[in-house]
Tab-separated table of C-alpha atoms and ligand atoms in Angstrom:
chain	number	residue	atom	x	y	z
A	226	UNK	CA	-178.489	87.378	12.807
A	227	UNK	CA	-178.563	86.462	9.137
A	228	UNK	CA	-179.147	82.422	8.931
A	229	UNK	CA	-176.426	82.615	5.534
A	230	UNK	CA	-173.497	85.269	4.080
A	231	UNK	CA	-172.710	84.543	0.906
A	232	UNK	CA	-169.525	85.820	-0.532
A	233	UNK	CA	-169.700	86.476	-4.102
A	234	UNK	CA	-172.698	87.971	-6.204
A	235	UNK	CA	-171.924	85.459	-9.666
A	236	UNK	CA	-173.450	82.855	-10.810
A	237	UNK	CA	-172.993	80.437	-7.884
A	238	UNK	CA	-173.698	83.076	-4.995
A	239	UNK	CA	-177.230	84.279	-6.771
A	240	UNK	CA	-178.276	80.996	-6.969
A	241	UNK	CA	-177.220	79.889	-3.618
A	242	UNK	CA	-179.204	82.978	-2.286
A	243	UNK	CA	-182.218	81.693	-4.366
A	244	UNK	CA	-181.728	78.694	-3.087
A	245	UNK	CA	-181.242	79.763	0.643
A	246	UNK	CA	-184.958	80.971	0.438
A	247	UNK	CA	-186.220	78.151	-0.909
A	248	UNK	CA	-184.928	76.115	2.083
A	249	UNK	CA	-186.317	78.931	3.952
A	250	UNK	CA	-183.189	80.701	5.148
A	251	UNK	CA	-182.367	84.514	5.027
A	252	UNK	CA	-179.211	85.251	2.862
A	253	UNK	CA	-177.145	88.336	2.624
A	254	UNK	CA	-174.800	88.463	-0.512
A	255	UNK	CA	-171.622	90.382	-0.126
A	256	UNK	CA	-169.715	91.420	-3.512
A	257	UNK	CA	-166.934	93.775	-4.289
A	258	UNK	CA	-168.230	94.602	-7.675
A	259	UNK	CA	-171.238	97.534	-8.020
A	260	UNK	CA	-173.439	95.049	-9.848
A	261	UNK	CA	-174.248	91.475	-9.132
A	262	UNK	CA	-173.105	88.957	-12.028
A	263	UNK	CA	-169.747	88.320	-10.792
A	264	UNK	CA	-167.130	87.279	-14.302
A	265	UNK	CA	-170.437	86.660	-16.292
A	266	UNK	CA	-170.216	91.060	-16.282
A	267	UNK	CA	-166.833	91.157	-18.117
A	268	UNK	CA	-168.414	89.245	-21.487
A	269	UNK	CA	-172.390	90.558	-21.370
A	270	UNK	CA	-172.320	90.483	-25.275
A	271	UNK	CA	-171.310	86.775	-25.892
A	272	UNK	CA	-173.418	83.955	-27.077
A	273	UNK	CA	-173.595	81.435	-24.393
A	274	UNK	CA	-174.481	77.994	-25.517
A	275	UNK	CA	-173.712	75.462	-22.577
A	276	UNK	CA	-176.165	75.961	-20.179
A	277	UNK	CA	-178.384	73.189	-20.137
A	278	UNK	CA	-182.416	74.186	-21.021
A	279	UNK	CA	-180.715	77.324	-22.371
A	280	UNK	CA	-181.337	78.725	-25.829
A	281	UNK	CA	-178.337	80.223	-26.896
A	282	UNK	CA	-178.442	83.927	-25.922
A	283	UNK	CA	-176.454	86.941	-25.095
A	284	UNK	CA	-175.078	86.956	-21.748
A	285	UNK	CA	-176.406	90.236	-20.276
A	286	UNK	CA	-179.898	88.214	-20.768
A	287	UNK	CA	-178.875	85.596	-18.447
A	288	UNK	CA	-177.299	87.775	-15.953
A	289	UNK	CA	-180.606	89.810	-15.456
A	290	UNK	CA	-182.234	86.224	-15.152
A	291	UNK	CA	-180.151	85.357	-12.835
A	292	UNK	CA	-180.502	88.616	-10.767
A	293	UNK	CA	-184.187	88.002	-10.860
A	294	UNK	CA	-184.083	84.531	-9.560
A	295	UNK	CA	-181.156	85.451	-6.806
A	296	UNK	CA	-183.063	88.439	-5.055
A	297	UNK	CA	-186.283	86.918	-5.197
A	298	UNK	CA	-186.392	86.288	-1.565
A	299	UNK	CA	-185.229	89.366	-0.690
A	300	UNK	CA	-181.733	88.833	0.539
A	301	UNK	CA	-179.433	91.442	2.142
A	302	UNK	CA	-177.220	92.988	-0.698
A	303	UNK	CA	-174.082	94.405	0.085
A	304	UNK	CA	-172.170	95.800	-2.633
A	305	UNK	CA	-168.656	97.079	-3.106
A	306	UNK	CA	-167.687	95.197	-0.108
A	307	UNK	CA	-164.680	93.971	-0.155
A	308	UNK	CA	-164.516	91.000	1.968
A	309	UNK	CA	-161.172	90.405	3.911
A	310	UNK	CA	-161.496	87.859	6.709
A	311	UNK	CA	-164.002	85.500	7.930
A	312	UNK	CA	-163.960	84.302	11.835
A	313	UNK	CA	-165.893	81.334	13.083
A	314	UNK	CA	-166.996	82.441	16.731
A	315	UNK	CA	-168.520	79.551	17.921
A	316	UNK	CA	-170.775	76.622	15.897
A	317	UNK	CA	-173.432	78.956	14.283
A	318	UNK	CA	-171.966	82.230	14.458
A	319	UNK	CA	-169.468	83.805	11.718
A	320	UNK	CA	-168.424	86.825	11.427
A	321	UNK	CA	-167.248	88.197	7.386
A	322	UNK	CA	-165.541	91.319	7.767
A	323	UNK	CA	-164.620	93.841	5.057
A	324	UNK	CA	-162.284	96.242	3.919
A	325	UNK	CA	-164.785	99.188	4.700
A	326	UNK	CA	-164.523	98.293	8.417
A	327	UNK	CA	-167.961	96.727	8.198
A	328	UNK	CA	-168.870	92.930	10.287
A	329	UNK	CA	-171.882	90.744	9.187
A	330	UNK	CA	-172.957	87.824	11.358
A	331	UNK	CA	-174.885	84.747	10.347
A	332	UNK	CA	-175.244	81.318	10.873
A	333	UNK	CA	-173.463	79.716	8.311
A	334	UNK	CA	-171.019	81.316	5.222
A	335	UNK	CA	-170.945	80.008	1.598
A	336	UNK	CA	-167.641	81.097	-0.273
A	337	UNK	CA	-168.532	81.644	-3.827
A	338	UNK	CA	-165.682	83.857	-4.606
A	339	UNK	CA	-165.599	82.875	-8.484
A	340	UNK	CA	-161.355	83.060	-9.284
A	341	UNK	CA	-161.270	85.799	-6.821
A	342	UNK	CA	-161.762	89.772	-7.707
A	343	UNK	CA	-160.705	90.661	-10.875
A	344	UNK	CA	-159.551	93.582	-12.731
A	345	UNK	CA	-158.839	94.222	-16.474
A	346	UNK	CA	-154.845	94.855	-16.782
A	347	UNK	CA	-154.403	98.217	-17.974
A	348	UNK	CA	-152.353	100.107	-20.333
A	349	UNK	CA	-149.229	101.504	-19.059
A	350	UNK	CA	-149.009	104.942	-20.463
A	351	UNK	CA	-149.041	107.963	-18.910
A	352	UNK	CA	-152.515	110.047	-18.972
A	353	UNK	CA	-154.609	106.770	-20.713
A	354	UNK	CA	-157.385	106.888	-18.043
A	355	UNK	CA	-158.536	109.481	-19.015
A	356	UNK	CA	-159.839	108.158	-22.692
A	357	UNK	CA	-162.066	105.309	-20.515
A	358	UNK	CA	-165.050	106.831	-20.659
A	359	UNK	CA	-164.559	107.488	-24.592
A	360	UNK	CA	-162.893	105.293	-26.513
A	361	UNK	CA	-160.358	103.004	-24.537
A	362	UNK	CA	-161.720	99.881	-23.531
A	363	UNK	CA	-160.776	97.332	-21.568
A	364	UNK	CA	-164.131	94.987	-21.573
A	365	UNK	CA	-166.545	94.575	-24.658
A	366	UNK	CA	-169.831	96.036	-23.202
A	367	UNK	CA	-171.842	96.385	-26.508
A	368	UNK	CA	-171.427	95.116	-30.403
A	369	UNK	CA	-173.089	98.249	-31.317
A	370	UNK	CA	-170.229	100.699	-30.320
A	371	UNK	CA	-167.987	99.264	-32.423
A	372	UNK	CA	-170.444	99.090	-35.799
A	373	UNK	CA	-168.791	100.816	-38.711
A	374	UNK	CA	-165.312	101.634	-36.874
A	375	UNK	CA	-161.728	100.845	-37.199
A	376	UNK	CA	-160.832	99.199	-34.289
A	377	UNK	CA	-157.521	97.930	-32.902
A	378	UNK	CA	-157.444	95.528	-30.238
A	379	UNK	CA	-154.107	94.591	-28.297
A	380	UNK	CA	-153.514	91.197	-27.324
A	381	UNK	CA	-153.223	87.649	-28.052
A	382	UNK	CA	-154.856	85.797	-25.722
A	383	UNK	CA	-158.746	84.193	-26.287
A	384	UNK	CA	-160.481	87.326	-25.000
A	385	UNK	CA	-158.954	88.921	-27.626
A	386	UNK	CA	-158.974	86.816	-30.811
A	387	UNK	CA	-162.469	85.958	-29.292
A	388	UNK	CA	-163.416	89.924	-29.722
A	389	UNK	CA	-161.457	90.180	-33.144
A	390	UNK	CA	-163.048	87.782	-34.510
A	391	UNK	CA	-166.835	88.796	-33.445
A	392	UNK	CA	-166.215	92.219	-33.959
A	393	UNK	CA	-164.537	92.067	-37.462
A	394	UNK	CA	-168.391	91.177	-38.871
A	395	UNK	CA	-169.700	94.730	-37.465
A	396	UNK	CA	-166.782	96.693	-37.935
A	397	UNK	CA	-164.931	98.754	-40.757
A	398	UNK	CA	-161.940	97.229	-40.279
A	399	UNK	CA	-160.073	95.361	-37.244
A	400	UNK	CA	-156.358	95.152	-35.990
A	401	UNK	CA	-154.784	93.039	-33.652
A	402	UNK	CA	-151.093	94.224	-32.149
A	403	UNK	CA	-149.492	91.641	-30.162
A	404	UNK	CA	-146.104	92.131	-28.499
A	405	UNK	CA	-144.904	88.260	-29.626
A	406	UNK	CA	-144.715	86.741	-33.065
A	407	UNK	CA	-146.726	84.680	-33.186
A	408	UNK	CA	-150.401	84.294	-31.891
A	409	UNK	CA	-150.741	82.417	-28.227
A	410	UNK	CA	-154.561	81.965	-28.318
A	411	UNK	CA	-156.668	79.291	-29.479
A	412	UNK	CA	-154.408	77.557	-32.409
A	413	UNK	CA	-156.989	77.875	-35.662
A	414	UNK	CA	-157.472	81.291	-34.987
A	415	UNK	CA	-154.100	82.733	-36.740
A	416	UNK	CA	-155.685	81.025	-40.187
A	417	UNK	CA	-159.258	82.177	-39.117
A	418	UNK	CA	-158.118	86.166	-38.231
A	419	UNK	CA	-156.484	85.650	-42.435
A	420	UNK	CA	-159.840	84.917	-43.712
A	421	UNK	CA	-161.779	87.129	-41.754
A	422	UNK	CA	-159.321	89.994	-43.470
A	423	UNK	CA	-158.002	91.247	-40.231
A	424	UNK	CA	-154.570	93.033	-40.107
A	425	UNK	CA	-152.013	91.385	-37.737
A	426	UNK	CA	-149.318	93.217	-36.461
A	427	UNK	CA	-147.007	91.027	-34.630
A	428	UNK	CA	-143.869	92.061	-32.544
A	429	UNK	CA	-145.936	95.509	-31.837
A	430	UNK	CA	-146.432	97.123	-28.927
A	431	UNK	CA	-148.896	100.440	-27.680
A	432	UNK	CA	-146.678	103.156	-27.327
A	433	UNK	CA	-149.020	106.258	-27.266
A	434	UNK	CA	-151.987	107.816	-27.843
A	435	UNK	CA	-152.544	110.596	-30.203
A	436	UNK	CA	-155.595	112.535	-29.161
A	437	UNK	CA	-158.034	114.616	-30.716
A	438	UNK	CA	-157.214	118.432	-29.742
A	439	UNK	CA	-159.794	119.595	-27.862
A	440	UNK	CA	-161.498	115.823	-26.348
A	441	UNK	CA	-160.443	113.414	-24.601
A	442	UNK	CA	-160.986	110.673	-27.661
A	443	UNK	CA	-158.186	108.794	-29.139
A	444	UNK	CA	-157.393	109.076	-33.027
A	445	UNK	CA	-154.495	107.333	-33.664
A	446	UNK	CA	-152.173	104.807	-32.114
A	447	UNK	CA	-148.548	104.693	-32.395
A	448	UNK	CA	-146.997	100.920	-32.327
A	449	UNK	CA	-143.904	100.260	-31.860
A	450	UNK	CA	-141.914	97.076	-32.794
A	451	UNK	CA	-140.486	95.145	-29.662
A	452	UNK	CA	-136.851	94.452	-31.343
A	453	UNK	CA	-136.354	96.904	-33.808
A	454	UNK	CA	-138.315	100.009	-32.626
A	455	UNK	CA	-139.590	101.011	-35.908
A	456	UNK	CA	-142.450	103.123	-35.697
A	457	UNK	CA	-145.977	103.236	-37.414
A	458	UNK	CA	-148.890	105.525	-36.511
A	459	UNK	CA	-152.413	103.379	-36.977
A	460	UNK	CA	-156.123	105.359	-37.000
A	461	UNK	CA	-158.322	104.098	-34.927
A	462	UNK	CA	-162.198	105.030	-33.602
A	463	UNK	CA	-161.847	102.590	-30.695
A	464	UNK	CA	-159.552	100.722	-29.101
A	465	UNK	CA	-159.896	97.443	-26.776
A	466	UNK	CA	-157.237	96.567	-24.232
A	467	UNK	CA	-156.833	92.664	-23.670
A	468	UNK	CA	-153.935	91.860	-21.535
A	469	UNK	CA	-155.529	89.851	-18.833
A	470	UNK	CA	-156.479	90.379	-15.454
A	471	UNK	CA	-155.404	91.422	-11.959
A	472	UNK	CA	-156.491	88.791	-9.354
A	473	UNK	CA	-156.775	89.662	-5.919
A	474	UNK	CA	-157.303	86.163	-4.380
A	475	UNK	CA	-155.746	87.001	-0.924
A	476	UNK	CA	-159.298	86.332	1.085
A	477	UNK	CA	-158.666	82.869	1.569
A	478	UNK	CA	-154.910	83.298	2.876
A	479	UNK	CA	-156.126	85.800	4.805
A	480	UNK	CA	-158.479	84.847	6.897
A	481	UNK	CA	-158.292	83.899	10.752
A	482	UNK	CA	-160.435	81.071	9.793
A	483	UNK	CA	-158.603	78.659	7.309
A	484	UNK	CA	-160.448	76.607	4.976
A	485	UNK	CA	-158.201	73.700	3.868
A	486	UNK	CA	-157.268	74.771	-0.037
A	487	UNK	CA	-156.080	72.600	-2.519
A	488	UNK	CA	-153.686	73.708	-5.393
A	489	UNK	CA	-153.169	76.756	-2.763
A	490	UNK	CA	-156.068	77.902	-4.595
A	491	UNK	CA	-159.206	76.259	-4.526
A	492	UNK	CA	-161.072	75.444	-1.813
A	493	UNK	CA	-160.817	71.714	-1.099
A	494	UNK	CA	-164.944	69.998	-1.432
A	495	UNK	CA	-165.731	67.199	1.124
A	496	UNK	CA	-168.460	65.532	-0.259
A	497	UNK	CA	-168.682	68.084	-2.766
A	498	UNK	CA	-169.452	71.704	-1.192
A	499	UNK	CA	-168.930	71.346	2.408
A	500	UNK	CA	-165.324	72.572	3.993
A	501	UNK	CA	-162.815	71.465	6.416
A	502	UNK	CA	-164.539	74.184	8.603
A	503	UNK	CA	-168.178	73.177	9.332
A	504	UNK	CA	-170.352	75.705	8.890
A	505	UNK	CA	-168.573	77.596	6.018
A	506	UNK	CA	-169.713	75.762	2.496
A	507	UNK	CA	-168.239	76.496	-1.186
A	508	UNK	CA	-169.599	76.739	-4.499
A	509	UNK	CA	-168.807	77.943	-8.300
A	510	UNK	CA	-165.715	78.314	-9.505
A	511	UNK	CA	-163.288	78.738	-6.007
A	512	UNK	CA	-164.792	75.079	-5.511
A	513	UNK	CA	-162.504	71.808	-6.322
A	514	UNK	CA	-164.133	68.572	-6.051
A	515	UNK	CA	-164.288	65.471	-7.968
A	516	UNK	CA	-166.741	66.237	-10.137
A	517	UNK	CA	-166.067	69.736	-10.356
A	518	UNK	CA	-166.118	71.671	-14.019
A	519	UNK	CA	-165.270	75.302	-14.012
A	520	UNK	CA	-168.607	76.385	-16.134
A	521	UNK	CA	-171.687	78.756	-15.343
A	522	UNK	CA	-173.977	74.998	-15.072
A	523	UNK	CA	-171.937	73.681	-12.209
A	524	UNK	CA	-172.165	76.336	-10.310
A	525	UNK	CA	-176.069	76.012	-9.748
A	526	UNK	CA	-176.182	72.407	-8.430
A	527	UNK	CA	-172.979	73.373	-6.102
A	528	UNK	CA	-175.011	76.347	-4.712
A	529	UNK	CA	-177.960	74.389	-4.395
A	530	UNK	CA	-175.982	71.509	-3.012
A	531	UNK	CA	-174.229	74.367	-0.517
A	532	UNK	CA	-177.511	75.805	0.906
A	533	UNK	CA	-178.724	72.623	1.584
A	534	UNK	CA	-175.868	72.149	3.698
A	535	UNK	CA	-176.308	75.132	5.318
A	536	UNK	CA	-179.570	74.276	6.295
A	537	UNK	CA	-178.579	71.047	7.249
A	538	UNK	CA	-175.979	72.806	9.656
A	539	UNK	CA	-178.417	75.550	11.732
A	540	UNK	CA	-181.173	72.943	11.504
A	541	UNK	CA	-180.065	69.715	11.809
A	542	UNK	CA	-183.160	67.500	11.620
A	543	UNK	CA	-184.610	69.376	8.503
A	544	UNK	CA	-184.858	67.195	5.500
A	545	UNK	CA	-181.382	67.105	3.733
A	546	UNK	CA	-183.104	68.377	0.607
A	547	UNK	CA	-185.160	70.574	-0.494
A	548	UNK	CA	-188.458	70.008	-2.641
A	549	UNK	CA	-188.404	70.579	-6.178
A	550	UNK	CA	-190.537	73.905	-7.067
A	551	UNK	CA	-193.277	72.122	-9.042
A	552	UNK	CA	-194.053	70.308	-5.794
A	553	UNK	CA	-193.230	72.741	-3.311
A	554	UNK	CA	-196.033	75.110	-1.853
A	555	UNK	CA	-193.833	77.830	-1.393
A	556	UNK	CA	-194.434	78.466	-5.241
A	557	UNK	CA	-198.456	77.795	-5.239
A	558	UNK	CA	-198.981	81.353	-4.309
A	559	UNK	CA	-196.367	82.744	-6.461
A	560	UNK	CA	-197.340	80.321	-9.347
A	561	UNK	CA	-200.533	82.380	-9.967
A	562	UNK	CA	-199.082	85.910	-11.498
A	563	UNK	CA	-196.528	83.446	-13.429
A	564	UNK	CA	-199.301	81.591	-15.054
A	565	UNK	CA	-201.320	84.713	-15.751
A	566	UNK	CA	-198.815	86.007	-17.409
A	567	UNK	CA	-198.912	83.019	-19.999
A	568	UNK	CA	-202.019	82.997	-20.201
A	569	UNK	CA	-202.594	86.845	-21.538
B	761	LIG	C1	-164.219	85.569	-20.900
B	761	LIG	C2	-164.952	84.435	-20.231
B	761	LIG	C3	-165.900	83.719	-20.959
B	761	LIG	C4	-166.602	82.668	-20.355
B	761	LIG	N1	-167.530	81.984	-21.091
B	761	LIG	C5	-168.252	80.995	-20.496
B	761	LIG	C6	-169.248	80.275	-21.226
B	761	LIG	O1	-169.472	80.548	-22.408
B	761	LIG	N2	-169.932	79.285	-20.569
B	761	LIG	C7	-169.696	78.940	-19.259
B	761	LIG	O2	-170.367	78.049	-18.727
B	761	LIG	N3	-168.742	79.608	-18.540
B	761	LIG	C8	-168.024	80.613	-19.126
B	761	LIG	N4	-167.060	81.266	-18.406
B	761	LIG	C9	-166.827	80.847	-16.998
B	761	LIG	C10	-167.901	81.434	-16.058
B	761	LIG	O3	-167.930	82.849	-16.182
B	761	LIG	C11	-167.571	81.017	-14.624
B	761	LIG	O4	-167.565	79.597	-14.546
B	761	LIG	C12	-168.609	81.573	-13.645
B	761	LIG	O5	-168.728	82.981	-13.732
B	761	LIG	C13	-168.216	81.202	-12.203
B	761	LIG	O6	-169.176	81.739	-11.343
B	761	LIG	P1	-168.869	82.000	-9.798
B	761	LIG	O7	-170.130	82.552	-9.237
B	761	LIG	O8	-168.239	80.805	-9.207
B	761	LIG	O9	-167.724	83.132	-9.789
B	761	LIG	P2	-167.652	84.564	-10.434
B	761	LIG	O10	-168.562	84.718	-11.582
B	761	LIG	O11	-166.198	84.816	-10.643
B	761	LIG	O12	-168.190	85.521	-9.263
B	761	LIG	C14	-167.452	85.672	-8.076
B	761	LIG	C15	-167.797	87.008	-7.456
B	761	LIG	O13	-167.136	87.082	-6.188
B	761	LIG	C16	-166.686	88.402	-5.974
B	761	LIG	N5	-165.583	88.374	-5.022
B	761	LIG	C17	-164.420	87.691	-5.120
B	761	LIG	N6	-163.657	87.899	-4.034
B	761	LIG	C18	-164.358	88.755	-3.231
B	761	LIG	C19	-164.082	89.360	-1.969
B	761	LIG	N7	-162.945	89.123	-1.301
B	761	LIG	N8	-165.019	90.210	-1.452
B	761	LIG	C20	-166.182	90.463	-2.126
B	761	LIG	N9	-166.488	89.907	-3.332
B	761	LIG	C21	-165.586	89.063	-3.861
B	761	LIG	C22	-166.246	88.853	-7.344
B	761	LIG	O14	-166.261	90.265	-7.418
B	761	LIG	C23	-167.296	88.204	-8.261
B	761	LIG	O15	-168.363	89.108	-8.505
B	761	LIG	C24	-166.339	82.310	-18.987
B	761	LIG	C25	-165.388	83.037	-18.263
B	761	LIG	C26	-164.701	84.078	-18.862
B	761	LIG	C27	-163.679	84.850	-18.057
């Protein structure tokens, strides 16, 4: 049996599976997704700035860093899992189950489920699936796609004035359609889109897709406005859907063994990461505590904090903590191809 499951491959579950082996503890990370990264996958072109000891730097940088650090001892990886109901047995045996009719036992479970699974909203028209592997988007993958092009992105939320605004430095030209009147997003950004010279269309809506004859690649977009129903047809060489996200948060509802929740949402910290169920330990994002802030930082000392409780659980008279890696001789040996590598 598997001393730790961790549910959830983001942020919070890598590092609590980096930090399971440094308390000397087998993990197993289960995620629905087909990569690790968790939400940190759905913006891998942003800047991040607010991780402390961080440089700023694209995302997809810190994801693979992240990756690196969280499968360094090995763990179990199970992806595109979908896990639907966790059962405490007894004190030191859980069960996770998932969707795929698979069960995975361990000692102790850490629930780093980020804001559950998530899936881009997508466009309601007829046939429009079939222009996702060309050019309908529904998540910014890569700045350089979008170099040179006329682009219209729908929405009016951050995501999207976020893109239009990044985007409108590479690109030909940008439009935003947005089914309201006025923008809902960040409130300097309706001055900001003005100076950055991109076109507004308010009131307008996606109505269809005008394709080229013999591909499957979009060339023009037909908006319609909400109240009057005018027409106009816009050309476009990509276009990014932003309406916001499906969230399948049902895990916790679910499951035959009830963690206590708070906002009938988050899962309530004692003491910061542990449960109401002993044994079963949150981190990242699903996590409410005192101290709790909802960024990519807080989810590292929550995992941390989480897999020393977890160790503190199977082993009880093991030190609380673990030691920090500059004294700890599980690095000594692993220091050496490190250093090398500075050295050369
Ligand atoms: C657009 C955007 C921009 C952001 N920018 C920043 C920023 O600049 N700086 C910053 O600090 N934070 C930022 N954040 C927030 C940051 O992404 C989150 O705080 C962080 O990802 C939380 O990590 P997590 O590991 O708790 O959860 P997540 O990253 O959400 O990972 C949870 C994982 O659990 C999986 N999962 C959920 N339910 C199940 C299930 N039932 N079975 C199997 N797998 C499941 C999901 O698939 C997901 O992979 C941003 C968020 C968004 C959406």
């Amino acid at each position: 049996m598997t001393d730790v499951t961790i549910i959830g491959g983001g942020p919070a579950g890598l590092f609590a599976s980096f930090y399971s082996g440094v308390r000397g503890m087998r993990a197993r990370i289960i995620d629905v997704q087909p990569k690790l990264g968790g939400k940190m996958q759905i913006y891998p072109e942003k800047i991040i700035w607010d991780i402390g000891g961080l440089a700023p730097k694209p995302c997809y940088e810190i994801i693979e860093d992240l990756i690196q650090q969280g499968t360094h001892f090995d763990p179990e990886i199970c992806l595109e899992e979908k896990v639907i109901d966790i059962q405490k047995v007894k004190e030191q045996h859980f069960i996770v189950y998932t969707e795929s009719g698979n069960e995975y036992h361990s000692k102790a479970v850490i629930i780093a489920v980020g804001s559950g699974i998530i899936k881009p909203l997508t466009l309601d028209i007829e046939g429009a699936e079939r222009f996702e592997l060309t050019n309908l988007n529904y998540v910014v993958q890569s700045m350089q796609k979008y170099k040179d092009k006329h682009i219209l992105i729908s929405g009016a939320g951050n995501s999207a004035l976020d893109w239009a605004r990044d985007l409108s430095e590479y690109a030909k030209q940008v439009t935003l359609c947005y089914r309201k009147d006025e923008i809902s997003g960040h409130e300097y950004m309706s001055d900001l889109l003005d100076q950055l010279n991109i076109i507004k269309k308010p009131s307008m809506t996606i109505k269809q897709l005008n394709s080229h004859p013999n591909e499957p690649i979009i060339t023009e977009v037909v908006l319609e406005n909400v109240t009057t129903h005018e027409q106009e047809i816009i050309p476009v060489d990509e276009v990014i859907i932003s309406h916001g996200f499906d969230q399948d948060a049902d895990l916790l509802h679910q499951s035959q063994t009830k963690v206590k929740l708070v906002d009938e949402f988050f899962i309530e910290g004692i003491g910061n990461c542990q449960t109401s169920v002993p044994g079963i330990f949150g981190a990242g994002d699903i996590l409410k505590h005192d101290a709790k802030i909802h960024l990519i930082a807080a989810c590292f000392t929550d995992a941390a904090h989480a897999a020393n409780l977890a160790k503190s659980y199977i082993t009880p008279d093991a030190q609380e903590e673990g030691l920090v890696s500059s004294h700890n001789d599980l690095f000594k040996e692993k220091n050496k191809s490190v250093i090398k590598k500075y050295m050369s």
